[in-house]
Amino acid sequence: MPFGGGTHSARPWKQREELFVALVPTSQTNNSGPFKDTMISFTLHLKSCLPPAIRTLILQKKPNIRSVSGMAGGLRPASVVVLHRSLAPAFEKFCQANDGPLPLLGLCEPGTWSLPAPNAVPDPRTGRPQFRKYEFGACTGSLTSLEEHRELLKDMVAFCLDGGFSPEAVLEKVGLPRRDSPGHGLAGAYKTTVPCASMAGFCCPLVVTMRPIPKDKLERLVQASGSMGNKGQPIHIGDPEWLGIKDLSKPDYGDPVVCQPGDVPVFWPSQMTSLEAVSSCKTPLAFTSSPGCTIMTNLKDTEAPAGCLTPEGIPEVHRISQDPLHYSVASASAVQKIRELEAIIAIDPGQRGIRHLLGRDELLRASLSLSHARSVLVTTGFPTHFNHQPPEETDGPPGAVALAAFLQALGKGVSMIVDLRALSLFEKLMEEAVEQGVLKTAVPLLTFQGESVGAAQTFLCKDGDPKSPRFDHLVAIERAGRAADGNYYNARKMNIKHLVDPIDDLFLATRKIPGISSTGVGDGGNELGMGKVKEAVKRHIRNGDVIACDVEADFAIITGVSNWGGYALACALYILNSCEVHRHYLRKAVGPSRSPGEQNWTQALPSVAKEEKMLDILVRHKVRSGVSGVVGMEVDGLPFHGTHAQMIQKLVDVTTVCM
């Protein structure tokens, strides 16, 4: 049965070549002659798409892969997994689906494993275990030789996994010293709660390795990692609990590397994942390289070297949460596009003075955080027209619906929370938005009255447990925000508290619930989340000393019209999820590199046609413009055609160019 390796598996195998494997003690492997003291050799039939050559492999125990490669005359380190031939197709697909921790160099088809005379067996006083033996998923021993299993090996396939990268290579590139574990052994590796993509019996968690990096060297390290291709890029930066790792001092493999004050934990995928994969399939017999043990091979990596990176490939790192600590990564070109979006929406058509409220990269960090979220709660509704029914304005709901539509396209959970008195209105808006093609499916609607102490935490968390939040991110778009005196004010200082439910309490509660972030979008300083810029609101916005919202969000997106912030968030999410650098980081280097719903993303973006339909729906329900009070095709006193339509098109043009 023909099986391939790496990305060349679809090509026909043109030649069978003998693969010689030598097991030698570490002390006898050097530059002058690594084959001089060969003690065991056996041959395999290697199926390869590479040009015909003899594959010479040297098993040795070395924690420093880079140094081993240097001593071996440029040969490439690899680890080995040996499985029954019946499992080979599934394991090959499993490696290809999880190419971060399991970069497949090649595989060897079943053949005759010939062994030398008995006197060539290593001296047990110097020989080190080279293999682990697995029986029905359990590791049952360590071996220096596979001699006793030579008959069974005739029906087994050997997989070579690329070990040519180690985090130390990135550290060296930026001039950081190697920081060994206290025992100078194998650097620790940890099982995570991140599942690898399953494949026909192979189902296991991702295993990662960690290196502590000084905070001031983090940016240089991430940029240097980009020049080493995907395998050089970290898959998580920050608190280990985001990966389900409870204690860095207790690795599942190897010895811990200690973090010092000022260090940031940086994680890369580990080939120890292969051990978990073998254990998961519970096959009667399998073998793997022992942790820290590599073979040296001249099999070549199929990934092209990154070389001189273009802005599309240069990674940038940005902190998106302080407690718990969490960084995200995106390419320089994606970051620049999002900054363009932020500049576009920062115009001030109402001359309110919002330039004094602007903060750099709020849109970028909010969209990065949203990209990592799995379940998002969106809120909107500003009852500024308290003498009319309904009192809502046309700014807010369109932006909230546009963001929800794109979150749906990304496959994220999304719900919307509104005032109880406005529930009926929003139910009708949702129904008609689906009918008009603005939304693919209706967004679930929720309400919150906050009738008891702890009600907010109970609402946000399963069984009220802060360790089990229902939502990862809360977004408020043109939502009335609570002022310092506990009241809610429109721009004219009119108190509208009687029309507003205490949804602010949910945002306040997120400050005490690790893992929930929040974003506020506003254009006047009295919107929920604008507490982050309240001092500037008080100084520079008309009536700011009274109306300023006192409740802050993690990210405050300031824009000329709040709807524009919702549109910009949707566009920023499109940019990020179209960015290979960000997507690799987001998926933790496991699972498919392309999203199954990606073909629908463009259709899910805001468009002039969809937003015109959404505004028309609001007008049919007598929702008024915020500034003028007009029931018509305008938002904040600005006409849809000529102002808002132009803004939407400009955002979409920046988003989709060269994507």
XYZ file of C-alpha atoms in Angstrom:
659
model
C 0.000 0.000 0.000
C 1.663 3.287 -1.043
C 1.905 5.858 1.707
C 3.561 9.252 1.340
C 5.159 11.753 3.647
C 4.877 15.478 4.222
C 3.180 17.480 1.540
C 4.396 15.202 -1.248
C 2.165 12.279 -0.323
C 0.096 12.539 -3.485
C 3.077 11.874 -5.776
C 3.818 8.332 -6.981
C 6.737 6.611 -5.312
C 9.418 6.231 -7.989
C 12.041 4.261 -6.133
C 12.639 2.132 -3.081
C 15.857 2.834 -1.319
C 17.569 1.166 1.597
C 17.628 3.223 4.743
C 20.503 2.452 7.116
C 19.929 3.263 10.766
C 22.772 3.212 13.252
C 22.376 3.293 17.017
C 25.470 4.731 18.670
C 26.181 6.111 22.122
C 26.242 9.900 22.263
C 29.893 10.004 23.274
C 30.960 8.274 20.053
C 29.172 10.619 17.636
C 31.387 13.438 16.393
C 32.396 15.364 13.315
C 35.281 13.072 12.426
C 33.159 10.037 11.746
C 29.677 9.468 13.080
C 29.531 5.953 11.562
C 32.900 4.835 12.993
C 31.573 2.936 15.980
C 28.260 1.700 14.612
C 26.836 -0.909 16.959
C 23.465 -1.731 15.443
C 22.361 -1.275 11.882
C 19.181 -2.344 10.206
C 17.621 -1.571 6.887
C 14.204 -0.304 5.927
C 12.647 0.380 2.588
C 12.185 4.147 2.354
C 9.579 5.495 -0.005
C 10.613 9.002 -0.967
C 9.859 11.659 -3.549
C 13.308 13.126 -3.035
C 16.137 12.359 -5.490
C 17.636 8.839 -5.003
C 20.082 8.750 -2.122
C 21.127 6.549 0.752
C 19.397 7.736 3.938
C 21.824 7.422 6.858
C 20.341 7.890 10.282
C 22.041 8.113 13.661
C 20.027 7.730 16.843
C 21.472 9.656 19.721
C 20.407 11.150 23.020
C 20.947 14.919 22.895
C 18.781 17.629 24.481
C 20.282 20.337 22.241
C 18.962 19.626 18.759
C 20.879 22.486 17.181
C 24.210 21.250 18.485
C 23.438 17.688 17.448
C 22.718 18.864 13.909
C 26.021 20.685 13.805
C 27.982 17.645 14.930
C 26.278 15.449 12.395
C 27.571 17.319 9.377
C 24.302 19.098 8.602
C 21.999 16.092 8.888
C 18.453 16.856 9.993
C 17.159 15.668 13.407
C 13.930 13.678 13.473
C 11.908 11.594 15.896
C 10.356 8.259 14.984
C 6.943 6.654 15.413
C 6.582 2.976 14.433
C 3.053 1.620 13.911
C 1.377 -1.388 12.348
C 0.842 -0.924 8.621
C -2.953 -0.935 9.072
C -2.695 2.341 11.038
C -0.337 4.069 8.620
C -2.923 5.844 6.415
C -4.758 7.283 9.429
C -1.580 8.410 11.186
C -0.258 10.048 8.038
C -3.500 12.037 7.727
C -3.361 12.808 11.447
C 0.115 14.319 11.012
C -0.959 16.328 7.990
C -3.986 17.669 9.908
C -1.765 18.658 12.866
C 1.383 19.763 11.127
C 2.529 22.065 13.937
C 3.382 19.399 16.525
C 3.717 16.574 13.953
C 5.702 17.860 10.928
C 6.022 14.745 8.784
C 9.323 14.409 6.885
C 8.730 10.968 5.421
C 7.808 7.387 6.204
C 9.263 3.946 5.607
C 7.100 1.149 4.262
C 7.063 -2.315 5.799
C 10.135 -4.328 4.850
C 12.864 -6.564 6.217
C 14.602 -5.294 9.297
C 18.025 -6.940 9.191
C 20.250 -6.814 12.261
C 23.976 -7.420 12.707
C 25.653 -10.117 14.737
C 24.844 -10.279 18.443
C 28.202 -8.833 19.445
C 27.175 -5.504 17.922
C 24.540 -4.900 20.605
C 25.365 -1.825 22.746
C 26.951 -2.334 26.103
C 24.135 -1.837 28.629
C 26.522 0.216 30.758
C 26.795 2.890 28.043
C 23.756 2.382 25.854
C 20.794 4.680 26.572
C 17.116 3.947 25.904
C 16.339 5.044 22.361
C 12.729 3.870 22.075
C 9.533 3.650 24.073
C 7.387 0.580 23.714
C 3.584 0.964 23.813
C 1.070 -1.822 24.271
C -2.654 -1.036 24.043
C -1.986 2.633 24.737
C 0.276 2.214 27.748
C 4.025 2.742 27.767
C 5.394 -0.601 28.950
C 9.122 -0.038 28.708
C 12.168 1.687 27.263
C 14.474 -0.026 24.783
C 17.972 0.503 23.402
C 17.228 -1.898 20.546
C 14.252 -3.221 18.558
C 16.044 -6.519 17.887
C 13.649 -8.701 19.834
C 10.746 -7.384 17.751
C 12.336 -7.835 14.324
C 9.674 -10.257 13.084
C 6.841 -7.921 14.032
C 8.628 -4.993 12.421
C 8.096 -6.601 9.030
C 4.479 -5.420 9.221
C 5.208 -1.986 10.683
C 5.720 1.480 9.213
C 8.216 4.024 10.565
C 7.290 7.735 10.445
C 9.990 10.408 10.619
C 8.885 13.681 12.241
C 10.989 16.767 11.634
C 12.960 17.807 14.694
C 14.915 20.511 12.911
C 13.393 23.333 14.965
C 13.894 24.087 18.626
C 12.915 27.254 20.540
C 16.602 27.712 21.309
C 17.161 28.508 17.627
C 14.848 31.536 17.953
C 16.462 32.574 21.244
C 19.881 32.474 19.627
C 18.620 34.501 16.660
C 17.699 37.424 18.940
C 20.731 37.047 21.198
C 18.936 35.588 24.222
C 20.923 33.103 26.306
C 19.730 29.538 26.565
C 18.030 28.972 29.905
C 18.301 25.315 30.855
C 16.073 23.489 33.296
C 17.583 23.092 36.782
C 18.377 19.438 36.059
C 19.909 20.255 32.643
C 17.637 17.629 31.127
C 14.915 17.782 28.496
C 13.041 21.111 28.680
C 9.546 20.576 30.035
C 6.576 19.753 27.824
C 2.943 20.018 28.903
C -0.326 18.402 27.895
C -2.931 21.037 27.111
C -6.706 21.035 26.846
C -6.367 22.004 23.173
C -7.532 19.016 21.091
C -5.649 17.962 17.996
C -7.773 17.312 14.914
C -8.933 13.704 15.295
C -8.411 11.065 12.643
C -9.647 7.448 12.718
C -8.601 6.411 16.221
C -5.979 9.094 16.785
C -7.414 11.605 19.244
C -5.176 13.405 21.694
C -4.415 16.792 23.240
C -1.756 19.117 21.914
C 1.502 18.984 23.852
C 3.543 22.183 24.085
C 6.934 23.284 25.327
C 7.583 26.622 27.030
C 10.434 29.083 27.225
C 10.332 32.183 29.465
C 11.100 35.368 27.525
C 11.856 38.777 29.067
C 8.959 41.094 28.291
C 11.190 43.680 26.603
C 12.558 41.029 24.192
C 9.167 39.591 23.241
C 8.604 41.690 20.119
C 12.050 40.859 18.710
C 11.552 37.174 19.406
C 8.186 37.013 17.652
C 9.521 38.850 14.618
C 12.545 36.545 14.453
C 10.298 33.491 14.674
C 8.542 34.595 11.490
C 11.757 34.175 9.499
C 11.800 30.480 10.433
C 8.477 29.586 8.810
C 5.353 28.325 10.549
C 7.227 25.875 12.744
C 9.198 28.706 14.322
C 6.157 30.689 15.359
C 4.782 30.433 18.914
C 1.210 29.193 19.312
C 0.502 30.912 22.636
C 2.010 33.782 24.594
C 0.831 34.477 28.104
C -0.889 32.751 30.998
C -0.602 28.944 30.714
C -4.156 28.499 31.973
C -5.409 29.642 28.546
C -4.027 26.256 27.414
C -5.374 24.387 30.433
C -1.921 24.139 32.046
C -2.306 24.529 35.801
C 1.292 24.470 37.020
C 4.419 25.227 34.969
C 6.574 23.620 37.665
C 5.030 20.216 36.892
C 5.570 19.328 33.227
C 4.226 16.058 31.851
C 7.559 15.409 30.134
C 11.067 16.600 31.010
C 12.080 19.205 33.558
C 10.598 22.666 34.144
C 12.291 25.837 32.935
C 11.784 28.481 35.605
C 10.177 31.857 34.846
C 11.843 34.861 36.435
C 10.107 38.164 37.338
C 9.484 40.101 34.142
C 9.337 36.959 31.994
C 6.453 36.091 29.698
C 5.751 32.367 29.062
C 5.979 31.586 25.331
C 4.745 28.241 24.012
C 5.562 26.206 20.919
C 4.038 22.875 19.796
C 5.996 19.840 20.951
C 6.621 16.529 19.227
C 5.732 14.882 22.519
C 2.258 15.121 20.973
C 3.220 12.014 18.987
C 3.487 10.015 22.224
C -0.015 11.071 23.219
C -1.270 10.146 19.737
C 0.231 6.670 19.928
C -1.239 6.202 23.378
C -4.685 7.309 22.169
C -4.981 4.718 19.403
C -4.435 1.817 21.871
C -2.814 -0.375 19.240
C -1.427 -3.712 20.524
C 2.164 -2.684 19.771
C 3.923 0.551 18.798
C 7.280 2.227 19.274
C 8.359 5.848 19.496
C 11.612 7.675 20.003
C 12.235 8.327 23.657
C 11.731 11.966 24.713
C 14.862 13.905 23.835
C 16.135 11.189 21.501
C 16.499 12.039 17.823
C 17.746 10.395 14.678
C 19.852 12.318 12.193
C 18.680 12.131 8.606
C 19.221 13.934 5.331
C 15.496 13.916 4.593
C 14.579 17.454 3.619
C 11.853 19.659 5.040
C 9.091 20.368 2.503
C 8.367 23.839 3.913
C 10.192 26.511 1.975
C 12.474 28.723 4.090
C 10.914 32.039 4.951
C 14.012 33.972 3.927
C 13.445 37.716 3.641
C 9.925 38.316 4.880
C 7.448 40.674 3.284
C 5.058 42.643 5.553
C 2.452 39.935 4.866
C 4.650 37.469 6.753
C 6.282 39.581 9.475
C 4.494 38.812 12.743
C 3.690 41.464 15.320
C 2.725 40.739 18.918
C 0.087 42.721 20.840
C -1.159 42.314 24.396
C -4.922 41.832 24.547
C -5.330 41.025 28.250
C -3.308 41.806 31.365
C -5.067 39.577 33.883
C -4.920 36.835 32.831
C -1.971 37.716 30.615
C -2.669 37.087 26.928
C -0.931 38.233 23.757
C -2.018 37.759 20.179
C -0.111 37.772 16.899
C -0.892 39.071 13.402
C 1.122 40.071 10.348
C 2.411 43.620 9.945
C 0.232 44.109 6.872
C -2.941 42.995 8.698
C -2.124 45.337 11.580
C -1.615 48.222 9.177
C -4.979 47.618 7.485
C -6.786 47.661 10.822
C -5.050 50.898 11.734
C -6.341 52.335 8.455
C -9.871 51.328 9.469
C -9.431 53.012 12.845
C -8.300 56.235 11.183
C -11.222 56.174 8.728
C -13.920 55.928 11.417
C -12.267 58.590 13.607
C -13.647 61.519 11.591
C -15.990 63.784 13.574
C -18.910 64.858 11.358
C -20.875 66.142 14.355
C -17.957 68.262 15.616
C -18.299 66.780 19.089
C -14.576 66.833 19.882
C -14.027 63.083 19.794
C -10.396 63.514 18.713
C -9.616 64.131 22.378
C -10.927 60.691 23.241
C -9.053 58.660 20.644
C -6.619 55.975 21.765
C -4.143 54.128 19.555
C -4.880 50.533 18.519
C -8.126 50.174 20.441
C -9.782 48.700 17.328
C -6.797 46.422 16.739
C -6.709 44.993 20.247
C -10.499 44.676 20.468
C -10.640 42.755 17.185
C -7.721 40.529 18.192
C -9.510 39.707 21.437
C -12.769 39.033 19.600
C -10.946 36.782 17.161
C -9.916 34.551 20.073
C -13.421 34.524 21.587
C -15.772 31.596 21.148
C -18.976 33.183 22.481
C -19.789 36.890 22.259
C -22.548 38.924 23.912
C -23.495 42.123 22.049
C -25.659 44.902 23.453
C -27.107 48.065 21.948
C -29.961 50.505 22.483
C -29.929 54.186 23.416
C -33.465 55.481 24.224
C -32.598 59.123 23.623
C -36.093 59.978 22.285
C -37.833 59.413 25.620
C -41.025 61.183 24.485
C -41.550 58.879 21.494
C -42.363 55.235 20.990
C -40.054 53.527 20.446
C -37.474 55.797 22.104
C -34.518 54.080 20.365
C -32.342 55.776 17.766
C -31.009 54.458 14.442
C -27.404 54.506 15.638
C -26.443 51.242 17.350
C -28.669 48.410 16.088
C -27.250 48.405 12.512
C -23.664 48.250 13.766
C -24.538 45.554 16.306
C -26.300 43.436 13.680
C -23.405 43.863 11.225
C -20.920 42.637 13.835
C -23.204 39.747 14.819
C -23.506 38.693 11.174
C -19.755 38.388 10.789
C -19.322 36.609 14.112
C -21.883 34.087 12.861
C -19.884 33.624 9.652
C -16.777 32.861 11.736
C -18.727 30.139 13.535
C -18.695 31.889 16.898
C -21.557 31.868 19.348
C -23.258 35.254 19.447
C -26.211 36.564 21.452
C -27.669 40.032 21.918
C -28.906 41.518 25.171
C -31.420 44.390 25.122
C -33.761 46.247 27.443
C -36.817 44.215 28.408
C -39.126 47.021 27.281
C -37.493 46.889 23.802
C -37.509 43.089 23.452
C -40.552 43.009 21.188
C -39.024 45.624 18.866
C -35.741 43.726 18.555
C -37.545 40.451 17.913
C -39.220 42.098 14.919
C -35.926 43.626 13.770
C -34.229 40.233 13.876
C -37.015 38.506 12.006
C -37.009 41.066 9.235
C -33.206 41.203 9.060
C -33.215 37.484 8.278
C -36.001 37.900 5.719
C -34.063 40.689 3.993
C -30.777 38.741 3.952
C -29.002 41.074 6.383
C -28.575 38.166 8.795
C -28.204 34.507 7.924
C -29.962 33.384 11.112
C -31.625 35.322 13.919
C -29.417 36.287 16.842
C -30.750 34.955 20.183
C -32.083 37.809 22.326
C -31.585 38.048 26.088
C -32.571 40.480 28.838
C -31.132 41.287 32.269
C -32.795 43.125 35.155
C -30.144 42.588 37.837
C -32.611 41.957 40.618
C -30.153 40.619 43.224
C -26.564 40.850 44.395
C -24.471 38.509 42.287
C -27.063 38.429 39.513
C -24.512 39.585 36.955
C -22.062 36.785 37.736
C -24.886 34.264 37.718
C -25.952 35.528 34.305
C -22.437 35.475 32.825
C -21.251 32.147 34.261
C -22.566 28.609 34.305
C -23.988 27.970 37.772
C -22.431 31.292 38.798
C -18.952 29.763 38.657
C -16.403 32.381 37.486
C -14.249 29.552 36.147
C -17.006 28.664 33.662
C -18.019 31.842 31.818
C -20.745 31.579 29.175
C -19.191 34.397 27.148
C -15.612 35.346 26.290
C -16.304 38.897 25.184
C -18.969 41.577 25.728
C -19.470 44.329 23.131
C -21.576 47.477 23.612
C -22.350 49.535 20.489
C -24.137 52.838 21.168
C -25.551 51.542 24.435
C -26.634 54.017 27.132
C -23.945 54.083 29.830
C -24.292 54.720 33.551
C -22.861 58.018 34.801
C -21.016 58.542 38.075
C -24.260 59.485 39.866
C -25.959 56.243 38.824
C -28.193 57.863 36.221
C -28.197 57.572 32.418
C -28.141 60.717 30.287
C -28.605 61.563 26.649
C -26.387 64.223 25.053
C -28.758 66.990 26.256
C -28.372 65.931 29.936
C -31.886 64.427 30.073
C -32.076 61.553 32.562
C -33.387 58.394 30.841
C -32.682 55.937 33.665
C -36.295 54.725 33.708
C -35.848 53.344 30.184
C -32.527 51.522 30.725
C -31.909 48.093 32.268
C -28.681 47.654 34.319
C -26.686 45.859 31.623
C -23.720 47.943 32.856
C -23.540 45.512 35.799
C -22.468 42.768 33.392
C -19.528 44.864 32.210
C -18.572 45.661 35.795
C -18.740 41.975 36.707
C -16.259 41.045 33.961
C -13.548 42.823 35.960
C -13.733 39.985 38.486
C -14.175 37.110 36.045
C -10.917 36.018 34.386
C -11.236 35.305 30.703
C -14.040 37.728 29.788
C -13.006 40.851 27.871
C -15.167 43.825 26.925
C -15.398 46.474 24.217
C -17.361 49.716 24.150
C -18.123 51.625 20.947
C -19.248 55.223 21.270
C -19.298 58.653 19.655
C -20.146 61.008 22.516
C -18.720 59.672 25.787
C -22.062 58.759 27.406
C -22.114 55.236 25.969
C -21.420 52.029 27.892
C -17.700 51.309 28.023
C -16.599 54.941 27.651
C -15.579 55.020 31.302
C -12.094 54.249 29.981
C -11.906 57.826 28.612
C -14.215 59.539 31.105
C -11.712 62.181 32.185
C -11.249 63.298 28.585
C -15.042 63.267 28.131
C -15.483 65.546 31.129
C -12.900 68.007 29.792
C -13.695 68.070 26.078
C -17.272 66.917 25.407
C -20.275 69.191 25.841
C -22.067 68.367 29.124
C -19.324 65.779 29.714
C -19.096 66.527 33.433
C -22.647 65.163 33.808
C -23.191 62.664 31.005
C -19.803 60.873 30.981
C -20.212 57.128 31.367
C -18.452 55.865 34.473
C -18.320 52.183 33.422
C -15.253 51.274 31.428
C -14.561 48.516 28.944
C -11.189 46.935 28.234
C -11.228 48.541 24.788
C -12.886 51.854 23.910
C -13.457 52.391 20.192
C -14.178 56.037 19.462
C -15.856 56.854 16.172
C -17.832 59.638 14.487
C -20.960 57.444 14.438
C -21.185 54.310 16.569
C -22.525 52.145 13.729
C -19.206 52.715 11.982
C -17.442 51.040 14.902
C -19.553 47.912 14.457
C -18.786 47.874 10.739
C -15.078 48.374 11.426
C -14.993 45.515 13.945
C -16.529 43.163 11.380
C -14.001 44.301 8.773
C -11.082 43.919 11.203
C -12.167 40.355 11.990
C -12.194 39.614 8.264
C -8.644 40.945 7.932
C -7.370 38.934 10.891
C -8.984 35.677 9.885
C -7.635 36.106 6.344
C -4.116 36.555 7.781
C -2.099 33.312 7.734
C 0.135 34.451 10.610
C -2.846 35.150 12.869
C -4.748 32.065 11.772
C -1.754 29.804 12.561
C -1.582 31.321 16.057
C -5.340 31.137 16.520
C -5.619 27.434 15.648
C -2.523 26.591 17.742
C -0.944 24.928 14.662
C -3.481 22.084 14.795
C -6.457 21.388 12.571
C -7.083 22.594 9.020
C -5.285 25.734 7.924
C -8.387 26.970 6.097
C -11.761 27.552 7.715
C -14.652 25.494 6.304
C -16.864 28.593 6.193
C -14.262 30.916 4.701
C -16.045 31.193 1.361
C -18.940 32.934 3.163
C -16.871 35.645 4.842
C -17.017 38.171 2.042
C -20.813 37.896 1.848
C -21.002 38.390 5.623
C -19.141 41.711 5.526
C -21.164 44.914 5.818
C -22.279 46.270 2.452
C -24.114 49.364 1.282
C -27.046 47.208 0.123
C -27.405 45.320 3.415
C -27.033 48.371 5.617
C -29.596 50.265 3.548
C -32.013 47.375 4.119
C -31.265 47.377 7.851
C -31.884 51.097 8.160
C -35.086 50.755 6.162
C -36.292 48.086 8.613
C -35.676 50.481 11.511
C -37.521 53.289 9.736
C -40.550 51.047 9.132
C -40.679 50.535 12.898
C -40.558 54.306 13.538
C -37.042 54.328 14.972
C -35.664 57.882 14.787
C -32.353 59.495 13.944
C -30.432 60.342 17.127
C -29.654 64.020 16.494
C -32.597 65.242 14.423
C -35.356 62.934 15.624
C -36.335 62.336 11.995
C -37.969 59.049 10.996
C -36.113 58.565 7.753
C -32.981 57.235 6.060
C -30.467 58.980 8.281
C -28.337 58.269 11.349
C -27.279 61.011 13.788
C -28.723 63.595 11.418
C -26.503 62.418 8.534
C -28.077 61.002 5.355
C -27.480 57.365 4.527
C -26.670 58.093 0.893
C -23.654 60.337 0.640
C -22.372 59.825 4.209
C -22.975 56.368 5.665
C -22.964 54.542 2.324
C -19.642 56.178 1.474
C -18.184 55.195 4.852
C -19.287 51.562 4.473
C -17.796 51.298 0.992
C -14.522 52.850 2.098
C -14.196 50.357 4.979
C -14.943 47.382 2.747
C -12.524 48.577 0.065
C -9.647 48.813 2.562
C -10.597 45.431 3.995
C -10.757 43.413 0.798
C -7.967 44.925 -1.296
C -5.268 42.330 -2.052
C -6.889 39.828 0.329
